C-alpha positions as protocol buffer text, in pm:
chain_id: "A"
residue {
  index: 1
  type: MET
  ca { x: 7508 y: 11351 z: 9139 }
}
residue {
  index: 2
  type: LYS
  ca { x: 7156 y: 11427 z: 9024 }
}
residue {
  index: 3
  type: TYR
  ca { x: 7138 y: 11549 z: 8663 }
}
residue {
  index: 4
  type: THR
  ca { x: 7237 y: 11349 z: 8354 }
}
residue {
  index: 5
  type: GLU
  ca { x: 7439 y: 11613 z: 8166 }
}
residue {
  index: 6
  type: ASN
  ca { x: 7628 y: 11711 z: 8480 }
}
residue {
  index: 7
  type: MET
  ca { x: 7705 y: 11344 z: 8552 }
}
residue {
  index: 8
  type: GLN
  ca { x: 7856 y: 11304 z: 8207 }
}
residue {
  index: 9
  type: GLN
  ca { x: 8064 y: 11620 z: 8251 }
}
residue {
  index: 10
  type: VAL
  ca { x: 8200 y: 11501 z: 8585 }
}
residue {
  index: 11
  type: ALA
  ca { x: 8255 y: 11149 z: 8451 }
}
residue {
  index: 12
  type: ALA
  ca { x: 8478 y: 11299 z: 8181 }
}
residue {
  index: 13
  type: LEU
  ca { x: 8717 y: 11402 z: 8461 }
}
residue {
  index: 14
  type: GLN
  ca { x: 8751 y: 11032 z: 8547 }
}
residue {
  index: 15
  type: PRO
  ca { x: 8678 y: 11029 z: 8920 }
}
residue {
  index: 16
  type: ASP
  ca { x: 8705 y: 10693 z: 9094 }
}
residue {
  index: 17
  type: TYR
  ca { x: 8353 y: 10716 z: 9235 }
}
residue {
  index: 18
  type: LEU
  ca { x: 8027 y: 10898 z: 9162 }
}
residue {
  index: 19
  type: GLY
  ca { x: 7769 y: 10925 z: 9440 }
}
residue {
  index: 20
  type: PHE
  ca { x: 7391 y: 10902 z: 9417 }
}
residue {
  index: 21
  type: ILE
  ca { x: 7189 y: 10984 z: 9727 }
}
residue {
  index: 22
  type: PHE
  ca { x: 6888 y: 10761 z: 9790 }
}
residue {
  index: 23
  type: TYR
  ca { x: 6743 y: 10947 z: 10087 }
}
residue {
  index: 24
  type: GLU
  ca { x: 6416 y: 11136 z: 10049 }
}
residue {
  index: 25
  type: LYS
  ca { x: 6502 y: 11400 z: 10308 }
}
residue {
  index: 26
  type: SER
  ca { x: 6810 y: 11508 z: 10113 }
}
residue {
  index: 27
  type: LYS
  ca { x: 6792 y: 11798 z: 9867 }
}
residue {
  index: 28
  type: ARG
  ca { x: 7018 y: 11585 z: 9645 }
}
residue {
  index: 29
  type: ASN
  ca { x: 6785 y: 11284 z: 9653 }
}
residue {
  index: 30
  type: PHE
  ca { x: 6828 y: 11087 z: 9330 }
}
residue {
  index: 31
  type: GLU
  ca { x: 6532 y: 10946 z: 9138 }
}
residue {
  index: 32
  type: GLY
  ca { x: 6649 y: 10962 z: 8777 }
}
residue {
  index: 33
  type: ILE
  ca { x: 6837 y: 10752 z: 8528 }
}
residue {
  index: 34
  type: ILE
  ca { x: 7211 y: 10694 z: 8545 }
}
residue {
  index: 35
  type: PRO
  ca { x: 7363 y: 10723 z: 8195 }
}
residue {
  index: 36
  type: GLU
  ca { x: 7627 y: 10488 z: 8062 }
}
residue {
  index: 37
  type: LEU
  ca { x: 7947 y: 10560 z: 8255 }
}
residue {
  index: 38
  type: PRO
  ca { x: 8306 y: 10440 z: 8210 }
}
residue {
  index: 39
  type: ASN
  ca { x: 8365 y: 10105 z: 8379 }
}
residue {
  index: 40
  type: SER
  ca { x: 8644 y: 10262 z: 8583 }
}
residue {
  index: 41
  type: ILE
  ca { x: 8392 y: 10478 z: 8775 }
}
residue {
  index: 42
  type: LYS
  ca { x: 8222 y: 10310 z: 9069 }
}
residue {
  index: 43
  type: LYS
  ca { x: 7857 y: 10407 z: 9104 }
}
residue {
  index: 44
  type: THR
  ca { x: 7796 y: 10459 z: 9473 }
}
residue {
  index: 45
  type: GLY
  ca { x: 7459 y: 10466 z: 9646 }
}
residue {
  index: 46
  type: VAL
  ca { x: 7430 y: 10676 z: 9961 }
}
residue {
  index: 47
  type: PHE
  ca { x: 7177 y: 10544 z: 10214 }
}
residue {
  index: 48
  type: VAL
  ca { x: 7054 y: 10639 z: 10562 }
}
residue {
  index: 49
  type: ASN
  ca { x: 6909 y: 10365 z: 10786 }
}
residue {
  index: 50
  type: GLU
  ca { x: 6749 y: 10200 z: 10483 }
}
residue {
  index: 51
  type: TYR
  ca { x: 6574 y: 9863 z: 10494 }
}
residue {
  index: 52
  type: PRO
  ca { x: 6825 y: 9610 z: 10355 }
}
residue {
  index: 53
  type: GLU
  ca { x: 6568 y: 9478 z: 10107 }
}
residue {
  index: 54
  type: ILE
  ca { x: 6512 y: 9825 z: 9960 }
}
residue {
  index: 55
  type: LEU
  ca { x: 6884 y: 9900 z: 9953 }
}
residue {
  index: 56
  type: ILE
  ca { x: 6960 y: 9574 z: 9771 }
}
residue {
  index: 57
  type: SER
  ca { x: 6681 y: 9636 z: 9518 }
}
residue {
  index: 58
  type: LEU
  ca { x: 6836 y: 9976 z: 9435 }
}
residue {
  index: 59
  type: VAL
  ca { x: 7182 y: 9820 z: 9405 }
}
residue {
  index: 60
  type: GLU
  ca { x: 7037 y: 9578 z: 9152 }
}
residue {
  index: 61
  type: GLU
  ca { x: 6825 y: 9835 z: 8968 }
}
residue {
  index: 62
  type: TYR
  ca { x: 7113 y: 10078 z: 8912 }
}
residue {
  index: 63
  type: GLY
  ca { x: 7402 y: 9831 z: 8903 }
}
residue {
  index: 64
  type: LEU
  ca { x: 7573 y: 10003 z: 9196 }
}
residue {
  index: 65
  type: ASP
  ca { x: 7935 y: 9918 z: 9272 }
}
residue {
  index: 66
  type: ALA
  ca { x: 7943 y: 10055 z: 9627 }
}
residue {
  index: 67
  type: VAL
  ca { x: 7712 y: 10161 z: 9908 }
}
residue {
  index: 68
  type: GLN
  ca { x: 7782 y: 10439 z: 10156 }
}
residue {
  index: 69
  type: LEU
  ca { x: 7597 y: 10403 z: 10487 }
}
residue {
  index: 70
  type: HIS
  ca { x: 7531 y: 10741 z: 10646 }
}
residue {
  index: 71
  type: GLY
  ca { x: 7293 y: 10639 z: 10923 }
}
residue {
  index: 72
  type: ASP
  ca { x: 7311 y: 10454 z: 11254 }
}
residue {
  index: 73
  type: GLU
  ca { x: 7369 y: 10115 z: 11094 }
}
residue {
  index: 74
  type: THR
  ca { x: 7511 y: 9863 z: 11340 }
}
residue {
  index: 75
  type: ALA
  ca { x: 7788 y: 9614 z: 11263 }
}
residue {
  index: 76
  type: GLU
  ca { x: 7519 y: 9342 z: 11270 }
}
residue {
  index: 77
  type: TYR
  ca { x: 7319 y: 9533 z: 11007 }
}
residue {
  index: 78
  type: VAL
  ca { x: 7629 y: 9567 z: 10788 }
}
residue {
  index: 79
  type: LEU
  ca { x: 7715 y: 9196 z: 10823 }
}
residue {
  index: 80
  type: HIS
  ca { x: 7360 y: 9097 z: 10725 }
}
residue {
  index: 81
  type: LEU
  ca { x: 7369 y: 9337 z: 10430 }
}
residue {
  index: 82
  type: LYS
  ca { x: 7708 y: 9208 z: 10317 }
}
residue {
  index: 83
  type: LYS
  ca { x: 7587 y: 8847 z: 10320 }
}
residue {
  index: 84
  type: GLN
  ca { x: 7271 y: 8939 z: 10129 }
}
residue {
  index: 85
  type: LEU
  ca { x: 7468 y: 9131 z: 9865 }
}
residue {
  index: 86
  type: ILE
  ca { x: 7704 y: 8837 z: 9814 }
}
residue {
  index: 87
  type: GLU
  ca { x: 7414 y: 8591 z: 9782 }
}
residue {
  index: 88
  type: ARG
  ca { x: 7218 y: 8814 z: 9543 }
}
residue {
  index: 89
  type: ARG
  ca { x: 7523 y: 8872 z: 9324 }
}
residue {
  index: 90
  type: ALA
  ca { x: 7591 y: 8499 z: 9301 }
}
residue {
  index: 91
  type: LEU
  ca { x: 7227 y: 8442 z: 9206 }
}
residue {
  index: 92
  type: PHE
  ca { x: 7236 y: 8714 z: 8940 }
}
residue {
  index: 93
  type: ILE
  ca { x: 7553 y: 8575 z: 8787 }
}
residue {
  index: 94
  type: GLU
  ca { x: 7392 y: 8232 z: 8763 }
}
residue {
  index: 95
  type: GLU
  ca { x: 7074 y: 8377 z: 8612 }
}
residue {
  index: 96
  type: ASN
  ca { x: 7275 y: 8574 z: 8355 }
}
residue {
  index: 97
  type: LYS
  ca { x: 7445 y: 8256 z: 8239 }
}
residue {
  index: 98
  type: GLN
  ca { x: 7103 y: 8125 z: 8145 }
}
residue {
  index: 99
  type: ILE
  ca { x: 6988 y: 8441 z: 7963 }
}
residue {
  index: 100
  type: LYS
  ca { x: 7096 y: 8440 z: 7600 }
}
residue {
  index: 101
  type: LYS
  ca { x: 6998 y: 8795 z: 7505 }
}
residue {
  index: 102
  type: LYS
  ca { x: 7240 y: 9046 z: 7654 }
}
residue {
  index: 103
  type: LYS
  ca { x: 6978 y: 9322 z: 7675 }
}
residue {
  index: 104
  type: ASN
  ca { x: 6775 y: 9108 z: 7916 }
}
residue {
  index: 105
  type: GLN
  ca { x: 7067 y: 9039 z: 8145 }
}
residue {
  index: 106
  type: HIS
  ca { x: 7095 y: 9194 z: 8489 }
}
residue {
  index: 107
  type: LYS
  ca { x: 7335 y: 9478 z: 8563 }
}
residue {
  index: 108
  type: ILE
  ca { x: 7612 y: 9330 z: 8774 }
}
residue {
  index: 109
  type: SER
  ca { x: 7921 y: 9496 z: 8908 }
}
residue {
  index: 110
  type: LYS
  ca { x: 8236 y: 9313 z: 8799 }
}
residue {
  index: 111
  type: ASN
  ca { x: 8339 y: 9304 z: 9166 }
}
residue {
  index: 112
  type: GLN
  ca { x: 8155 y: 9248 z: 9490 }
}
residue {
  index: 113
  type: VAL
  ca { x: 7974 y: 9563 z: 9609 }
}
residue {
  index: 114
  type: GLU
  ca { x: 8194 y: 9772 z: 9839 }
}
residue {
  index: 115
  type: ILE
  ca { x: 8057 y: 9881 z: 10176 }
}
residue {
  index: 116
  type: ILE
  ca { x: 8161 y: 10220 z: 10314 }
}
residue {
  index: 117
  type: LYS
  ca { x: 8049 y: 10308 z: 10668 }
}
residue {
  index: 118
  type: VAL
  ca { x: 8030 y: 10677 z: 10756 }
}
residue {
  index: 119
  type: PHE
  ca { x: 8104 y: 10829 z: 11097 }
}
residue {
  index: 120
  type: GLY
  ca { x: 8061 y: 11193 z: 11192 }
}
residue {
  index: 121
  type: ILE
  ca { x: 8341 y: 11378 z: 11370 }
}
residue {
  index: 122
  type: LYS
  ca { x: 8352 y: 11723 z: 11522 }
}
residue {
  index: 123
  type: ASP
  ca { x: 8619 y: 11820 z: 11775 }
}
residue {
  index: 124
  type: GLN
  ca { x: 8686 y: 11473 z: 11913 }
}
residue {
  index: 125
  type: PHE
  ca { x: 8603 y: 11110 z: 11841 }
}
residue {
  index: 126
  type: ASN
  ca { x: 8617 y: 10775 z: 12018 }
}
residue {
  index: 127
  type: PHE
  ca { x: 8778 y: 10546 z: 11761 }
}
residue {
  index: 128
  type: ASP
  ca { x: 8689 y: 10239 z: 11971 }
}
residue {
  index: 129
  type: VAL
  ca { x: 8339 y: 10247 z: 11819 }
}
residue {
  index: 130
  type: LEU
  ca { x: 8492 y: 10144 z: 11486 }
}
residue {
  index: 131
  type: GLU
  ca { x: 8625 y: 9810 z: 11610 }
}
residue {
  index: 132
  type: PRO
  ca { x: 8307 y: 9602 z: 11552 }
}
residue {
  index: 133
  type: TYR
  ca { x: 8301 y: 9721 z: 11189 }
}
residue {
  index: 134
  type: LEU
  ca { x: 8660 y: 9637 z: 11099 }
}
residue {
  index: 135
  type: GLU
  ca { x: 8584 y: 9293 z: 10959 }
}
residue {
  index: 136
  type: VAL
  ca { x: 8259 y: 9380 z: 10781 }
}
residue {
  index: 137
  type: VAL
  ca { x: 8327 y: 9705 z: 10591 }
}
residue {
  index: 138
  type: ASP
  ca { x: 8568 y: 9780 z: 10309 }
}
residue {
  index: 139
  type: TYR
  ca { x: 8627 y: 10141 z: 10409 }
}
residue {
  index: 140
  type: PHE
  ca { x: 8530 y: 10399 z: 10666 }
}
residue {
  index: 141
  type: LEU
  ca { x: 8437 y: 10754 z: 10571 }
}
residue {
  index: 142
  type: PHE
  ca { x: 8487 y: 11040 z: 10815 }
}
residue {
  index: 143
  type: ASP
  ca { x: 8252 y: 11332 z: 10766 }
}
residue {
  index: 144
  type: THR
  ca { x: 8163 y: 11638 z: 10971 }
}
residue {
  index: 145
  type: LYS
  ca { x: 7905 y: 11572 z: 11239 }
}
residue {
  index: 146
  type: GLY
  ca { x: 7606 y: 11800 z: 11181 }
}
residue {
  index: 147
  type: LYS
  ca { x: 7231 y: 11831 z: 11147 }
}
residue {
  index: 148
  type: GLU
  ca { x: 7219 y: 11680 z: 10800 }
}
residue {
  index: 149
  type: ARG
  ca { x: 7325 y: 11328 z: 10705 }
}
residue {
  index: 150
  type: GLY
  ca { x: 7614 y: 11443 z: 10489 }
}
residue {
  index: 151
  type: GLY
  ca { x: 7632 y: 11764 z: 10290 }
}
residue {
  index: 152
  type: ASN
  ca { x: 7679 y: 11998 z: 10585 }
}
residue {
  index: 153
  type: GLY
  ca { x: 7953 y: 12175 z: 10392 }
}
residue {
  index: 154
  type: THR
  ca { x: 8180 y: 12221 z: 10692 }
}
residue {
  index: 155
  type: LYS
  ca { x: 8509 y: 12066 z: 10799 }
}
residue {
  index: 156
  type: PHE
  ca { x: 8591 y: 11889 z: 11121 }
}
residue {
  index: 157
  type: ASP
  ca { x: 8924 y: 11916 z: 11300 }
}
residue {
  index: 158
  type: TRP
  ca { x: 9147 y: 11689 z: 11089 }
}
residue {
  index: 159
  type: THR
  ca { x: 9406 y: 11667 z: 11368 }
}
residue {
  index: 160
  type: VAL
  ca { x: 9161 y: 11430 z: 11543 }
}
residue {
  index: 161
  type: LEU
  ca { x: 9260 y: 11172 z: 11281 }
}
residue {
  index: 162
  type: GLU
  ca { x: 9614 y: 11165 z: 11415 }
}
residue {
  index: 163
  type: ASN
  ca { x: 9478 y: 10924 z: 11677 }
}
residue {
  index: 164
  type: TYR
  ca { x: 9330 y: 10684 z: 11421 }
}
residue {
  index: 165
  type: PRO
  ca { x: 9462 y: 10344 z: 11542 }
}
residue {
  index: 166
  type: TYR
  ca { x: 9373 y: 10109 z: 11256 }
}
residue {
  index: 167
  type: GLU
  ca { x: 9505 y: 10010 z: 10914 }
}
residue {
  index: 168
  type: LYS
  ca { x: 9159 y: 10007 z: 10756 }
}
residue {
  index: 169
  type: PRO
  ca { x: 9164 y: 10267 z: 10473 }
}
residue {
  index: 170
  type: PHE
  ca { x: 8918 y: 10555 z: 10491 }
}
residue {
  index: 171
  type: PHE
  ca { x: 8764 y: 10833 z: 10283 }
}
residue {
  index: 172
  type: LEU
  ca { x: 8818 y: 11189 z: 10406 }
}
residue {
  index: 173
  type: SER
  ca { x: 8509 y: 11406 z: 10365 }
}
residue {
  index: 174
  type: GLY
  ca { x: 8336 y: 11711 z: 10508 }
}
residue {
  index: 175
  type: GLY
  ca { x: 8333 y: 12050 z: 10339 }
}
residue {
  index: 176
  type: ILE
  ca { x: 8649 y: 11996 z: 10132 }
}
residue {
  index: 177
  type: GLY
  ca { x: 8705 y: 12275 z: 9880 }
}
residue {
  index: 178
  type: LEU
  ca { x: 8970 y: 12452 z: 9675 }
}
residue {
  index: 179
  type: ASP
  ca { x: 9075 y: 12656 z: 9978 }
}
residue {
  index: 180
  type: ASP
  ca { x: 9191 y: 12336 z: 10150 }
}
residue {
  index: 181
  type: LEU
  ca { x: 9448 y: 12226 z: 9894 }
}
residue {
  index: 182
  type: GLU
  ca { x: 9761 y: 12310 z: 10092 }
}
residue {
  index: 183
  type: GLN
  ca { x: 9631 y: 12158 z: 10415 }
}
residue {
  index: 184
  type: LEU
  ca { x: 9512 y: 11851 z: 10224 }
}
residue {
  index: 185
  type: LYS
  ca { x: 9856 y: 11791 z: 10077 }
}
residue {
  index: 186
  type: ILE
  ca { x: 10000 y: 11790 z: 10430 }
}
residue {
  index: 187
  type: VAL
  ca { x: 9739 y: 11541 z: 10552 }
}
residue {
  index: 188
  type: LEU
  ca { x: 9781 y: 11319 z: 10246 }
}
residue {
  index: 189
  type: ASN
  ca { x: 10157 y: 11305 z: 10307 }
}
residue {
  index: 190
  type: SER
  ca { x: 10105 y: 11180 z: 10662 }
}
residue {
  index: 191
  type: ASN
  ca { x: 10105 y: 10812 z: 10757 }
}
residue {
  index: 192
  type: LEU
  ca { x: 9725 y: 10798 z: 10769 }
}
residue {
  index: 193
  type: PRO
  ca { x: 9565 y: 10531 z: 10545 }
}
residue {
  index: 194
  type: ILE
  ca { x: 9359 y: 10784 z: 10346 }
}
residue {
  index: 195
  type: TYR
  ca { x: 9211 y: 10598 z: 10051 }
}
residue {
  index: 196
  type: ALA
  ca { x: 9010 y: 10874 z: 9883 }
}
residue {
  index: 197
  type: LEU
  ca { x: 8879 y: 11229 z: 9910 }
}
residue {
  index: 198
  type: ASP
  ca { x: 8503 y: 11274 z: 9904 }
}
residue {
  index: 199
  type: VAL
  ca { x: 8404 y: 11617 z: 9772 }
}
residue {
  index: 200
  type: ASN
  ca { x: 8055 y: 11754 z: 9729 }
}
residue {
  index: 201
  type: SER
  ca { x: 7890 y: 12078 z: 9841 }
}
residue {
  index: 202
  type: LYS
  ca { x: 8194 y: 12307 z: 9803 }
}
residue {
  index: 203
  type: PHE
  ca { x: 8197 y: 12224 z: 9432 }
}
residue {
  index: 204
  type: GLU
  ca { x: 7830 y: 12292 z: 9364 }
}
residue {
  index: 205
  type: SER
  ca { x: 7647 y: 12580 z: 9198 }
}
residue {
  index: 206
  type: LYS
  ca { x: 7328 y: 12438 z: 9351 }
}
residue {
  index: 207
  type: PRO
  ca { x: 7246 y: 12107 z: 9525 }
}
residue {
  index: 208
  type: GLY
  ca { x: 7333 y: 11823 z: 9290 }
}
residue {
  index: 209
  type: VAL
  ca { x: 7505 y: 12038 z: 9024 }
}
residue {
  index: 210
  type: LYS
  ca { x: 7885 y: 12027 z: 9027 }
}
residue {
  index: 211
  type: LYS
  ca { x: 8110 y: 12304 z: 8896 }
}
residue {
  index: 212
  type: ILE
  ca { x: 8328 y: 12132 z: 8639 }
}
residue {
  index: 213
  type: GLU
  ca { x: 8607 y: 12391 z: 8621 }
}
residue {
  index: 214
  type: ASP
  ca { x: 8652 y: 12386 z: 8997 }
}
residue {
  index: 215
  type: LEU
  ca { x: 8663 y: 12007 z: 9005 }
}
residue {
  index: 216
  type: GLU
  ca { x: 8913 y: 12002 z: 8720 }
}
residue {
  index: 217
  type: LYS
  ca { x: 9137 y: 12249 z: 8904 }
}
residue {
  index: 218
  type: PHE
  ca { x: 9106 y: 12053 z: 9227 }
}
residue {
  index: 219
  type: LYS
  ca { x: 9202 y: 11725 z: 9063 }
}
residue {
  index: 220
  type: LYS
  ca { x: 9499 y: 11883 z: 8887 }
}
residue {
  index: 221
  type: GLU
  ca { x: 9630 y: 12056 z: 9199 }
}
residue {
  index: 222
  type: ILE
  ca { x: 9582 y: 11763 z: 9437 }
}
residue {
  index: 223
  type: SER
  ca { x: 9781 y: 11538 z: 9202 }
}
residue {
  index: 224
  type: VAL
  ca { x: 10087 y: 11764 z: 9213 }
}
């Protein structure tokens, strides 16, 4: 998401997550203000090989509920980040107890910040690389491997996921659009631990602007 009015329109459809890209090289790079959103929607920051200190400062500034790591972040990086997020949240909670005026209190997610690690897939994938991350991430996200860090607008071969060997839930992403509804229903009815669908470029009129009618139709159809 990038523009306030469009955010509010999408939020009215009650998605579980809304994404905000904090990556200067992206045409969807976010630098604005996030309006008041329903508590049920998790504000998600998308980062690429960001310094942990900068990432944490943006989590705190925008009150993010989740972070999506699109770069080459190692399991050690993720573990360090996770510990820092837990410590900072505990500190903020304690500080808020001592602040009497609500308007001066810090924005804090009601839950610990979720960590989503992204991996790119094309025609094949070695799932062994996921093992070091199993204990340190909340979810994986499988996207299409391409030149850009997300937002390539193309699908990978979903049959590759038939070899996914873990119970860790994951987001399915990569060029998902209205044309994929029937195939998606088949995949969602499989035994794969698919937690969520991540949609983006196929529902845009331009980078960062989502087509509300298309999203509404997608949500309605995928729920059938």
